[in-house]
């Protein structure tokens, strides 16, 4: 578990890398979606319904997707499974924070929701 100061510093670094990535996107709807899904904060919204639960669930395999309930997680699985496999294959879940920031700077994979 991280100290609050370390967590705040990492969130600031992450959000700075996110800003650089989003600046390179031409579609404003995509920019908004990327910011909504990946901005570091204390309240992480569900990837399916957008609720900000008191206790969220994360995908056990990639730890990237966030859900408010098991129902939302099951609903999202057909869309998330490709993203999940890619993150797990590239070792994203075992990488350092610096690796995650570098991944963001070098072009995060596009959202695969909507494609099975």
mmCIF file of N, CA and C in Angstrom:
data_model
loop_
_atom_site.group_PDB
_atom_site.id
_atom_site.type_symbol
_atom_site.label_atom_id
_atom_site.label_comp_id
_atom_site.label_asym_id
_atom_site.label_seq_id
_atom_site.Cartn_x
_atom_site.Cartn_y
_atom_site.Cartn_z
ATOM 1 N N UNK A 1 0.821 -1.184 0.000
ATOM 2 C CA UNK A 1 0.000 0.000 0.000
ATOM 3 C C UNK A 1 0.863 1.244 0.000
ATOM 4 N N UNK A 2 0.476 2.225 -0.797
ATOM 5 C CA UNK A 2 1.258 3.453 -0.913
ATOM 6 C C UNK A 2 0.858 4.481 0.135
ATOM 7 N N UNK A 3 1.839 5.295 0.530
ATOM 8 C CA UNK A 3 1.543 6.437 1.387
ATOM 9 C C UNK A 3 0.752 7.449 0.559
ATOM 10 N N UNK A 4 -0.039 8.280 1.227
ATOM 11 C CA UNK A 4 -0.878 9.242 0.503
ATOM 12 C C UNK A 4 -0.055 10.161 -0.391
ATOM 13 N N UNK A 5 1.087 10.610 0.101
ATOM 14 C CA UNK A 5 1.924 11.519 -0.695
ATOM 15 C C UNK A 5 2.435 10.828 -1.956
ATOM 16 N N UNK A 6 2.854 9.573 -1.833
ATOM 17 C CA UNK A 6 3.336 8.812 -2.992
ATOM 18 C C UNK A 6 2.205 8.563 -3.982
ATOM 19 N N UNK A 7 1.034 8.229 -3.475
ATOM 20 C CA UNK A 7 -0.118 8.012 -4.351
ATOM 21 C C UNK A 7 -0.485 9.288 -5.094
ATOM 22 N N UNK A 8 -0.450 10.417 -4.418
ATOM 23 C CA UNK A 8 -0.771 11.699 -5.060
ATOM 24 C C UNK A 8 0.259 12.039 -6.129
ATOM 25 N N UNK A 9 1.535 11.788 -5.856
ATOM 26 C CA UNK A 9 2.587 12.046 -6.835
ATOM 27 C C UNK A 9 2.404 11.165 -8.070
ATOM 28 N N UNK A 10 2.129 9.905 -7.865
ATOM 29 C CA UNK A 10 1.927 8.993 -8.996
ATOM 30 C C UNK A 10 0.698 9.386 -9.818
ATOM 31 N N UNK A 11 -0.375 9.796 -9.143
ATOM 32 C CA UNK A 11 -1.574 10.246 -9.861
ATOM 33 C C UNK A 11 -1.242 11.476 -10.702
ATOM 34 N N UNK A 12 -0.455 12.383 -10.160
ATOM 35 C CA UNK A 12 -0.062 13.589 -10.903
ATOM 36 C C UNK A 12 0.768 13.216 -12.127
ATOM 37 N N UNK A 13 1.728 12.300 -11.974
ATOM 38 C CA UNK A 13 2.554 11.849 -13.100
ATOM 39 C C UNK A 13 1.698 11.145 -14.149
ATOM 40 N N UNK A 14 0.797 10.287 -13.697
ATOM 41 C CA UNK A 14 -0.075 9.560 -14.609
ATOM 42 C C UNK A 14 -0.932 10.535 -15.409
ATOM 43 N N UNK A 15 -1.546 11.490 -14.720
ATOM 44 C CA UNK A 15 -2.428 12.437 -15.397
ATOM 45 C C UNK A 15 -1.664 13.331 -16.367
ATOM 46 N N UNK A 16 -0.398 13.634 -16.071
ATOM 47 C CA UNK A 16 0.419 14.410 -17.006
ATOM 48 C C UNK A 16 0.680 13.595 -18.277
ATOM 49 N N UNK A 17 0.991 12.311 -18.119
ATOM 50 C CA UNK A 17 1.194 11.443 -19.288
ATOM 51 C C UNK A 17 -0.107 11.295 -20.068
ATOM 52 N N UNK A 18 -1.210 11.197 -19.361
ATOM 53 C CA UNK A 18 -2.517 11.101 -20.002
ATOM 54 C C UNK A 18 -2.801 12.356 -20.829
ATOM 55 N N UNK A 19 -2.490 13.528 -20.272
ATOM 56 C CA UNK A 19 -2.695 14.788 -20.996
ATOM 57 C C UNK A 19 -1.905 14.808 -22.306
ATOM 58 N N UNK A 20 -0.661 14.326 -22.267
ATOM 59 C CA UNK A 20 0.163 14.276 -23.482
ATOM 60 C C UNK A 20 -0.470 13.349 -24.522
ATOM 61 N N UNK A 21 -0.943 12.205 -24.062
ATOM 62 C CA UNK A 21 -1.556 11.242 -24.979
ATOM 63 C C UNK A 21 -2.832 11.813 -25.596
ATOM 64 N N UNK A 22 -3.692 12.370 -24.770
ATOM 65 C CA UNK A 22 -4.972 12.900 -25.235
ATOM 66 C C UNK A 22 -4.768 14.045 -26.221
ATOM 67 N N UNK A 23 -3.728 14.828 -26.021
ATOM 68 C CA UNK A 23 -3.454 15.939 -26.930
ATOM 69 C C UNK A 23 -3.205 15.443 -28.354
ATOM 70 N N UNK A 24 -2.751 14.222 -28.508
ATOM 71 C CA UNK A 24 -2.486 13.658 -29.824
ATOM 72 C C UNK A 24 -3.707 13.057 -30.506
ATOM 73 N N UNK A 25 -4.825 13.006 -29.813
ATOM 74 C CA UNK A 25 -6.057 12.463 -30.394
ATOM 75 C C UNK A 25 -6.818 13.573 -31.108
ATOM 76 N N UNK A 26 -7.345 13.266 -32.282
ATOM 77 C CA UNK A 26 -8.055 14.296 -33.034
ATOM 78 C C UNK A 26 -9.548 14.329 -32.730
ATOM 79 N N UNK A 27 -10.116 13.225 -32.312
ATOM 80 C CA UNK A 27 -11.557 13.128 -32.052
ATOM 81 C C UNK A 27 -11.863 13.612 -30.629
ATOM 82 N N UNK A 28 -12.667 14.665 -30.503
ATOM 83 C CA UNK A 28 -12.957 15.219 -29.175
ATOM 84 C C UNK A 28 -13.779 14.265 -28.312
ATOM 85 N N UNK A 29 -14.645 13.452 -28.932
ATOM 86 C CA UNK A 29 -15.394 12.461 -28.154
ATOM 87 C C UNK A 29 -14.451 11.413 -27.581
ATOM 88 N N UNK A 30 -13.473 11.012 -28.378
ATOM 89 C CA UNK A 30 -12.490 10.036 -27.904
ATOM 90 C C UNK A 30 -11.635 10.646 -26.803
ATOM 91 N N UNK A 31 -11.264 11.910 -26.943
ATOM 92 C CA UNK A 31 -10.491 12.591 -25.901
ATOM 93 C C UNK A 31 -11.249 12.556 -24.577
ATOM 94 N N UNK A 32 -12.541 12.900 -24.631
ATOM 95 C CA UNK A 32 -13.356 12.912 -23.415
ATOM 96 C C UNK A 32 -13.472 11.514 -22.814
ATOM 97 N N UNK A 33 -13.655 10.505 -23.666
ATOM 98 C CA UNK A 33 -13.786 9.139 -23.176
ATOM 99 C C UNK A 33 -12.491 8.660 -22.520
ATOM 100 N N UNK A 34 -11.358 8.946 -23.148
ATOM 101 C CA UNK A 34 -10.066 8.540 -22.583
ATOM 102 C C UNK A 34 -9.847 9.235 -21.246
ATOM 103 N N UNK A 35 -10.125 10.523 -21.181
ATOM 104 C CA UNK A 35 -9.963 11.250 -19.910
ATOM 105 C C UNK A 35 -10.874 10.659 -18.833
ATOM 106 N N UNK A 36 -12.133 10.376 -19.190
ATOM 107 C CA UNK A 36 -13.072 9.834 -18.215
ATOM 108 C C UNK A 36 -12.605 8.474 -17.682
ATOM 109 N N UNK A 37 -12.107 7.649 -18.582
ATOM 110 C CA UNK A 37 -11.748 6.280 -18.190
ATOM 111 C C UNK A 37 -10.400 6.163 -17.495
ATOM 112 N N UNK A 38 -9.468 7.067 -17.795
ATOM 113 C CA UNK A 38 -8.102 6.848 -17.325
ATOM 114 C C UNK A 38 -7.546 7.902 -16.379
ATOM 115 N N UNK A 39 -8.284 8.971 -16.101
ATOM 116 C CA UNK A 39 -7.783 9.981 -15.172
ATOM 117 C C UNK A 39 -7.702 9.378 -13.777
ATOM 118 N N UNK A 40 -6.558 9.547 -13.138
ATOM 119 C CA UNK A 40 -6.359 9.015 -11.793
ATOM 120 C C UNK A 40 -7.101 9.879 -10.788
ATOM 121 N N UNK A 41 -7.904 9.246 -9.949
ATOM 122 C CA UNK A 41 -8.615 9.935 -8.885
ATOM 123 C C UNK A 41 -8.924 8.931 -7.793
ATOM 124 N N UNK A 42 -9.478 9.403 -6.705
ATOM 125 C CA UNK A 42 -9.803 8.489 -5.613
ATOM 126 C C UNK A 42 -11.098 7.724 -5.891
ATOM 127 N N UNK A 43 -12.002 8.301 -6.682
ATOM 128 C CA UNK A 43 -13.254 7.640 -7.018
ATOM 129 C C UNK A 43 -13.192 7.182 -8.469
ATOM 130 N N UNK A 44 -13.120 5.875 -8.676
ATOM 131 C CA UNK A 44 -12.993 5.328 -10.023
ATOM 132 C C UNK A 44 -14.365 4.870 -10.503
ATOM 133 N N UNK A 45 -14.869 5.448 -11.595
ATOM 134 C CA UNK A 45 -16.200 5.063 -12.068
ATOM 135 C C UNK A 45 -16.206 3.683 -12.726
ATOM 136 N N UNK A 46 -17.361 3.064 -12.691
ATOM 137 C CA UNK A 46 -17.570 1.773 -13.346
ATOM 138 C C UNK A 46 -17.426 1.954 -14.854
ATOM 139 N N UNK A 47 -16.717 1.046 -15.518
ATOM 140 C CA UNK A 47 -16.521 1.111 -16.967
ATOM 141 C C UNK A 47 -17.807 0.854 -17.747
ATOM 142 N N UNK A 48 -18.836 0.317 -17.095
ATOM 143 C CA UNK A 48 -20.079 -0.007 -17.790
ATOM 144 C C UNK A 48 -21.135 1.071 -17.568
ATOM 145 N N UNK A 49 -21.446 1.362 -16.314
ATOM 146 C CA UNK A 49 -22.559 2.273 -16.031
ATOM 147 C C UNK A 49 -22.121 3.665 -15.585
ATOM 148 N N UNK A 50 -20.846 3.831 -15.246
ATOM 149 C CA UNK A 50 -20.342 5.139 -14.847
ATOM 150 C C UNK A 50 -20.532 5.483 -13.380
ATOM 151 N N UNK A 51 -21.166 4.611 -12.607
ATOM 152 C CA UNK A 51 -21.347 4.875 -11.172
ATOM 153 C C UNK A 51 -19.994 4.887 -10.477
ATOM 154 N N UNK A 52 -19.914 5.657 -9.407
ATOM 155 C CA UNK A 52 -18.697 5.708 -8.596
ATOM 156 C C UNK A 52 -18.989 5.041 -7.256
ATOM 157 N N UNK A 53 -18.834 3.724 -7.186
ATOM 158 C CA UNK A 53 -19.189 3.001 -5.955
ATOM 159 C C UNK A 53 -18.182 3.256 -4.833
ATOM 160 N N UNK A 54 -18.625 3.020 -3.610
ATOM 161 C CA UNK A 54 -17.714 3.162 -2.473
ATOM 162 C C UNK A 54 -16.590 2.144 -2.560
ATOM 163 N N UNK A 55 -16.926 0.951 -3.018
ATOM 164 C CA UNK A 55 -15.913 -0.092 -3.191
ATOM 165 C C UNK A 55 -16.057 -0.650 -4.599
ATOM 166 N N UNK A 56 -15.064 -0.418 -5.433
ATOM 167 C CA UNK A 56 -15.150 -0.894 -6.810
ATOM 168 C C UNK A 56 -14.459 -2.237 -6.956
ATOM 169 N N UNK A 57 -14.799 -2.926 -8.029
ATOM 170 C CA UNK A 57 -14.195 -4.218 -8.371
ATOM 171 C C UNK A 57 -13.280 -3.997 -9.560
ATOM 172 N N UNK A 58 -12.169 -4.688 -9.607
ATOM 173 C CA UNK A 58 -11.252 -4.630 -10.734
ATOM 174 C C UNK A 58 -11.173 -5.998 -11.390
ATOM 175 N N UNK A 59 -10.880 -5.995 -12.680
ATOM 176 C CA UNK A 59 -10.651 -7.244 -13.384
ATOM 177 C C UNK A 59 -9.467 -7.942 -12.712
ATOM 178 N N UNK A 60 -9.643 -9.181 -12.345
ATOM 179 C CA UNK A 60 -8.590 -9.914 -11.630
ATOM 180 C C UNK A 60 -7.396 -10.220 -12.523
ATOM 181 N N UNK A 61 -7.612 -10.326 -13.820
ATOM 182 C CA UNK A 61 -6.529 -10.695 -14.730
ATOM 183 C C UNK A 61 -5.618 -9.512 -15.054
ATOM 184 N N UNK A 62 -6.208 -8.402 -15.483
ATOM 185 C CA UNK A 62 -5.377 -7.262 -15.918
ATOM 186 C C UNK A 62 -5.365 -6.125 -14.907
ATOM 187 N N UNK A 63 -6.292 -6.118 -13.981
ATOM 188 C CA UNK A 63 -6.482 -5.071 -12.970
ATOM 189 C C UNK A 63 -6.749 -3.696 -13.575
ATOM 190 N N UNK A 64 -7.114 -3.642 -14.842
ATOM 191 C CA UNK A 64 -7.331 -2.370 -15.527
ATOM 192 C C UNK A 64 -8.790 -1.947 -15.500
ATOM 193 N N UNK A 65 -9.695 -2.827 -15.833
ATOM 194 C CA UNK A 65 -11.119 -2.492 -15.900
ATOM 195 C C UNK A 65 -11.694 -2.393 -14.495
ATOM 196 N N UNK A 66 -12.613 -1.447 -14.316
ATOM 197 C CA UNK A 66 -13.230 -1.198 -13.022
ATOM 198 C C UNK A 66 -14.742 -1.353 -13.131
ATOM 199 N N UNK A 67 -15.331 -1.998 -12.132
ATOM 200 C CA UNK A 67 -16.765 -2.260 -12.137
ATOM 201 C C UNK A 67 -17.368 -1.969 -10.773
ATOM 202 N N UNK A 68 -18.670 -1.652 -10.792
ATOM 203 C CA UNK A 68 -19.378 -1.416 -9.533
ATOM 204 C C UNK A 68 -20.033 -2.693 -9.025
ATOM 205 N N UNK A 69 -20.217 -3.670 -9.912
ATOM 206 C CA UNK A 69 -20.905 -4.898 -9.520
ATOM 207 C C UNK A 69 -20.472 -6.057 -10.416
ATOM 208 N N UNK A 70 -20.796 -7.249 -9.966
ATOM 209 C CA UNK A 70 -20.516 -8.441 -10.765
ATOM 210 C C UNK A 70 -21.338 -8.426 -12.048
ATOM 211 N N UNK A 71 -22.552 -7.890 -11.977
ATOM 212 C CA UNK A 71 -23.405 -7.800 -13.167
ATOM 213 C C UNK A 71 -22.753 -6.943 -14.254
ATOM 214 N N UNK A 72 -22.215 -5.789 -13.868
ATOM 215 C CA UNK A 72 -21.539 -4.922 -14.843
ATOM 216 C C UNK A 72 -20.290 -5.604 -15.405
ATOM 217 N N UNK A 73 -19.573 -6.326 -14.552
ATOM 218 C CA UNK A 73 -18.378 -7.027 -15.006
ATOM 219 C C UNK A 73 -18.738 -8.094 -16.039
ATOM 220 N N UNK A 74 -19.779 -8.851 -15.782
ATOM 221 C CA UNK A 74 -20.219 -9.882 -16.737
ATOM 222 C C UNK A 74 -20.689 -9.260 -18.054
ATOM 223 N N UNK A 75 -21.414 -8.152 -17.964
ATOM 224 C CA UNK A 75 -21.902 -7.469 -19.166
ATOM 225 C C UNK A 75 -20.755 -6.962 -20.034
ATOM 226 N N UNK A 76 -19.680 -6.514 -19.403
ATOM 227 C CA UNK A 76 -18.556 -5.911 -20.128
ATOM 228 C C UNK A 76 -17.579 -6.945 -20.682
ATOM 229 N N UNK A 77 -17.580 -8.156 -20.158
ATOM 230 C CA UNK A 77 -16.568 -9.149 -20.523
ATOM 231 C C UNK A 77 -16.433 -9.382 -22.028
ATOM 232 N N UNK A 78 -17.512 -9.539 -22.801
ATOM 233 C CA UNK A 78 -17.332 -9.770 -24.238
ATOM 234 C C UNK A 78 -16.555 -8.645 -24.931
ATOM 235 N N UNK A 79 -16.648 -7.430 -24.407
ATOM 236 C CA UNK A 79 -15.949 -6.289 -24.989
ATOM 237 C C UNK A 79 -14.550 -6.117 -24.400
ATOM 238 N N UNK A 80 -14.388 -6.505 -23.140
ATOM 239 C CA UNK A 80 -13.120 -6.300 -22.437
ATOM 240 C C UNK A 80 -12.106 -7.418 -22.678
ATOM 241 N N UNK A 81 -12.543 -8.595 -23.088
ATOM 242 C CA UNK A 81 -11.636 -9.746 -23.123
ATOM 243 C C UNK A 81 -10.434 -9.539 -24.040
ATOM 244 N N UNK A 82 -10.589 -8.843 -25.183
ATOM 245 C CA UNK A 82 -9.440 -8.591 -26.062
ATOM 246 C C UNK A 82 -8.452 -7.633 -25.404
ATOM 247 N N UNK A 83 -8.968 -6.561 -24.822
ATOM 248 C CA UNK A 83 -8.122 -5.603 -24.125
ATOM 249 C C UNK A 83 -7.400 -6.289 -22.966
ATOM 250 N N UNK A 84 -8.133 -7.106 -22.231
ATOM 251 C CA UNK A 84 -7.596 -7.810 -21.076
ATOM 252 C C UNK A 84 -6.436 -8.722 -21.489
ATOM 253 N N UNK A 85 -6.632 -9.483 -22.544
ATOM 254 C CA UNK A 85 -5.590 -10.397 -23.022
ATOM 255 C C UNK A 85 -4.345 -9.624 -23.448
ATOM 256 N N UNK A 86 -4.536 -8.481 -24.123
ATOM 257 C CA UNK A 86 -3.397 -7.683 -24.577
ATOM 258 C C UNK A 86 -2.621 -7.114 -23.398
ATOM 259 N N UNK A 87 -3.328 -6.624 -22.393
ATOM 260 C CA UNK A 87 -2.662 -6.066 -21.207
ATOM 261 C C UNK A 87 -1.929 -7.169 -20.458
ATOM 262 N N UNK A 88 -2.585 -8.306 -20.276
ATOM 263 C CA UNK A 88 -1.954 -9.418 -19.562
ATOM 264 C C UNK A 88 -0.738 -9.936 -20.327
ATOM 265 N N UNK A 89 -0.841 -10.029 -21.646
ATOM 266 C CA UNK A 89 0.269 -10.521 -22.483
ATOM 267 C C UNK A 89 1.478 -9.606 -22.401
ATOM 268 N N UNK A 90 1.247 -8.305 -22.397
ATOM 269 C CA UNK A 90 2.345 -7.345 -22.365
ATOM 270 C C UNK A 90 2.888 -7.108 -20.970
ATOM 271 N N UNK A 91 2.351 -7.816 -20.000
ATOM 272 C CA UNK A 91 2.875 -7.687 -18.648
ATOM 273 C C UNK A 91 2.488 -6.387 -17.969
ATOM 274 N N UNK A 92 1.460 -5.712 -18.471
ATOM 275 C CA UNK A 92 1.055 -4.428 -17.908
ATOM 276 C C UNK A 92 0.746 -4.544 -16.428
ATOM 277 N N UNK A 93 0.095 -5.645 -16.017
ATOM 278 C CA UNK A 93 -0.294 -5.781 -14.622
ATOM 279 C C UNK A 93 0.904 -6.038 -13.708
ATOM 280 N N UNK A 94 2.042 -6.411 -14.263
ATOM 281 C CA UNK A 94 3.207 -6.653 -13.419
ATOM 282 C C UNK A 94 4.279 -5.592 -13.601
ATOM 283 N N UNK A 95 4.031 -4.613 -14.452
ATOM 284 C CA UNK A 95 5.009 -3.569 -14.709
ATOM 285 C C UNK A 95 5.053 -2.529 -13.614
ATOM 286 N N UNK A 96 6.088 -1.719 -13.636
ATOM 287 C CA UNK A 96 6.220 -0.654 -12.665
ATOM 288 C C UNK A 96 5.336 0.520 -13.059
ATOM 289 N N UNK A 97 5.173 1.438 -12.152
ATOM 290 C CA UNK A 97 4.398 2.637 -12.448
ATOM 291 C C UNK A 97 5.039 3.404 -13.599
ATOM 292 N N UNK A 98 6.342 3.468 -13.625
ATOM 293 C CA UNK A 98 7.051 4.163 -14.698
ATOM 294 C C UNK A 98 6.769 3.501 -16.045
ATOM 295 N N UNK A 99 6.670 2.167 -16.065
ATOM 296 C CA UNK A 99 6.325 1.450 -17.297
ATOM 297 C C UNK A 99 4.922 1.824 -17.770
ATOM 298 N N UNK A 100 3.993 1.969 -16.829
ATOM 299 C CA UNK A 100 2.624 2.338 -17.203
ATOM 300 C C UNK A 100 2.592 3.736 -17.808
ATOM 301 N N UNK A 101 3.332 4.675 -17.207
ATOM 302 C CA UNK A 101 3.383 6.036 -17.740
ATOM 303 C C UNK A 101 4.004 6.020 -19.132
ATOM 304 N N UNK A 102 5.062 5.240 -19.312
ATOM 305 C CA UNK A 102 5.711 5.140 -20.623
ATOM 306 C C UNK A 102 4.769 4.532 -21.659
ATOM 307 N N UNK A 103 3.990 3.535 -21.252
ATOM 308 C CA UNK A 103 3.005 2.941 -22.149
ATOM 309 C C UNK A 103 2.008 3.992 -22.611
ATOM 310 N N UNK A 104 1.560 4.823 -21.685
ATOM 311 C CA UNK A 104 0.614 5.878 -22.029
ATOM 312 C C UNK A 104 1.248 6.864 -23.011
ATOM 313 N N UNK A 105 2.481 7.249 -22.772
ATOM 314 C CA UNK A 105 3.156 8.206 -23.651
ATOM 315 C C UNK A 105 3.360 7.651 -25.054
ATOM 316 N N UNK A 106 3.576 6.346 -25.142
ATOM 317 C CA UNK A 106 3.874 5.716 -26.431
ATOM 318 C C UNK A 106 2.638 5.233 -27.172
ATOM 319 N N UNK A 107 1.472 5.553 -26.677
ATOM 320 C CA UNK A 107 0.263 5.194 -27.412
ATOM 321 C C UNK A 107 -0.489 4.051 -26.788
ATOM 322 N N UNK A 108 -1.392 4.382 -25.903
ATOM 323 C CA UNK A 108 -2.243 3.401 -25.254
ATOM 324 C C UNK A 108 -3.138 2.729 -26.278
ATOM 325 N N UNK A 109 -3.398 1.423 -26.177
ATOM 326 C CA UNK A 109 -4.302 0.765 -27.124
ATOM 327 C C UNK A 109 -5.676 1.436 -27.095
ATOM 328 N N UNK A 110 -6.300 1.537 -28.245
ATOM 329 C CA UNK A 110 -7.621 2.155 -28.338
ATOM 330 C C UNK A 110 -8.646 1.318 -27.597
ATOM 331 N N UNK A 111 -9.686 1.970 -27.146
ATOM 332 C CA UNK A 111 -10.775 1.313 -26.440
ATOM 333 C C UNK A 111 -11.405 0.257 -27.346
ATOM 334 N N UNK A 112 -11.580 -0.935 -26.849
ATOM 335 C CA UNK A 112 -12.144 -2.002 -27.666
ATOM 336 C C UNK A 112 -13.600 -2.259 -27.340
ATOM 337 N N UNK A 113 -14.220 -1.384 -26.529
ATOM 338 C CA UNK A 113 -15.653 -1.586 -26.252
ATOM 339 C C UNK A 113 -16.409 -1.446 -27.560
ATOM 340 N N UNK A 114 -17.399 -2.278 -27.719
ATOM 341 C CA UNK A 114 -18.199 -2.232 -28.921
ATOM 342 C C UNK A 114 -17.749 -3.223 -29.975
ATOM 343 N N UNK A 115 -16.575 -3.817 -29.778
ATOM 344 C CA UNK A 115 -16.135 -4.863 -30.707
ATOM 345 C C UNK A 115 -15.948 -6.139 -29.905
ATOM 346 N N UNK A 116 -16.431 -7.221 -30.411
ATOM 347 C CA UNK A 116 -16.343 -8.491 -29.675
ATOM 348 C C UNK A 116 -15.120 -9.258 -30.085
#
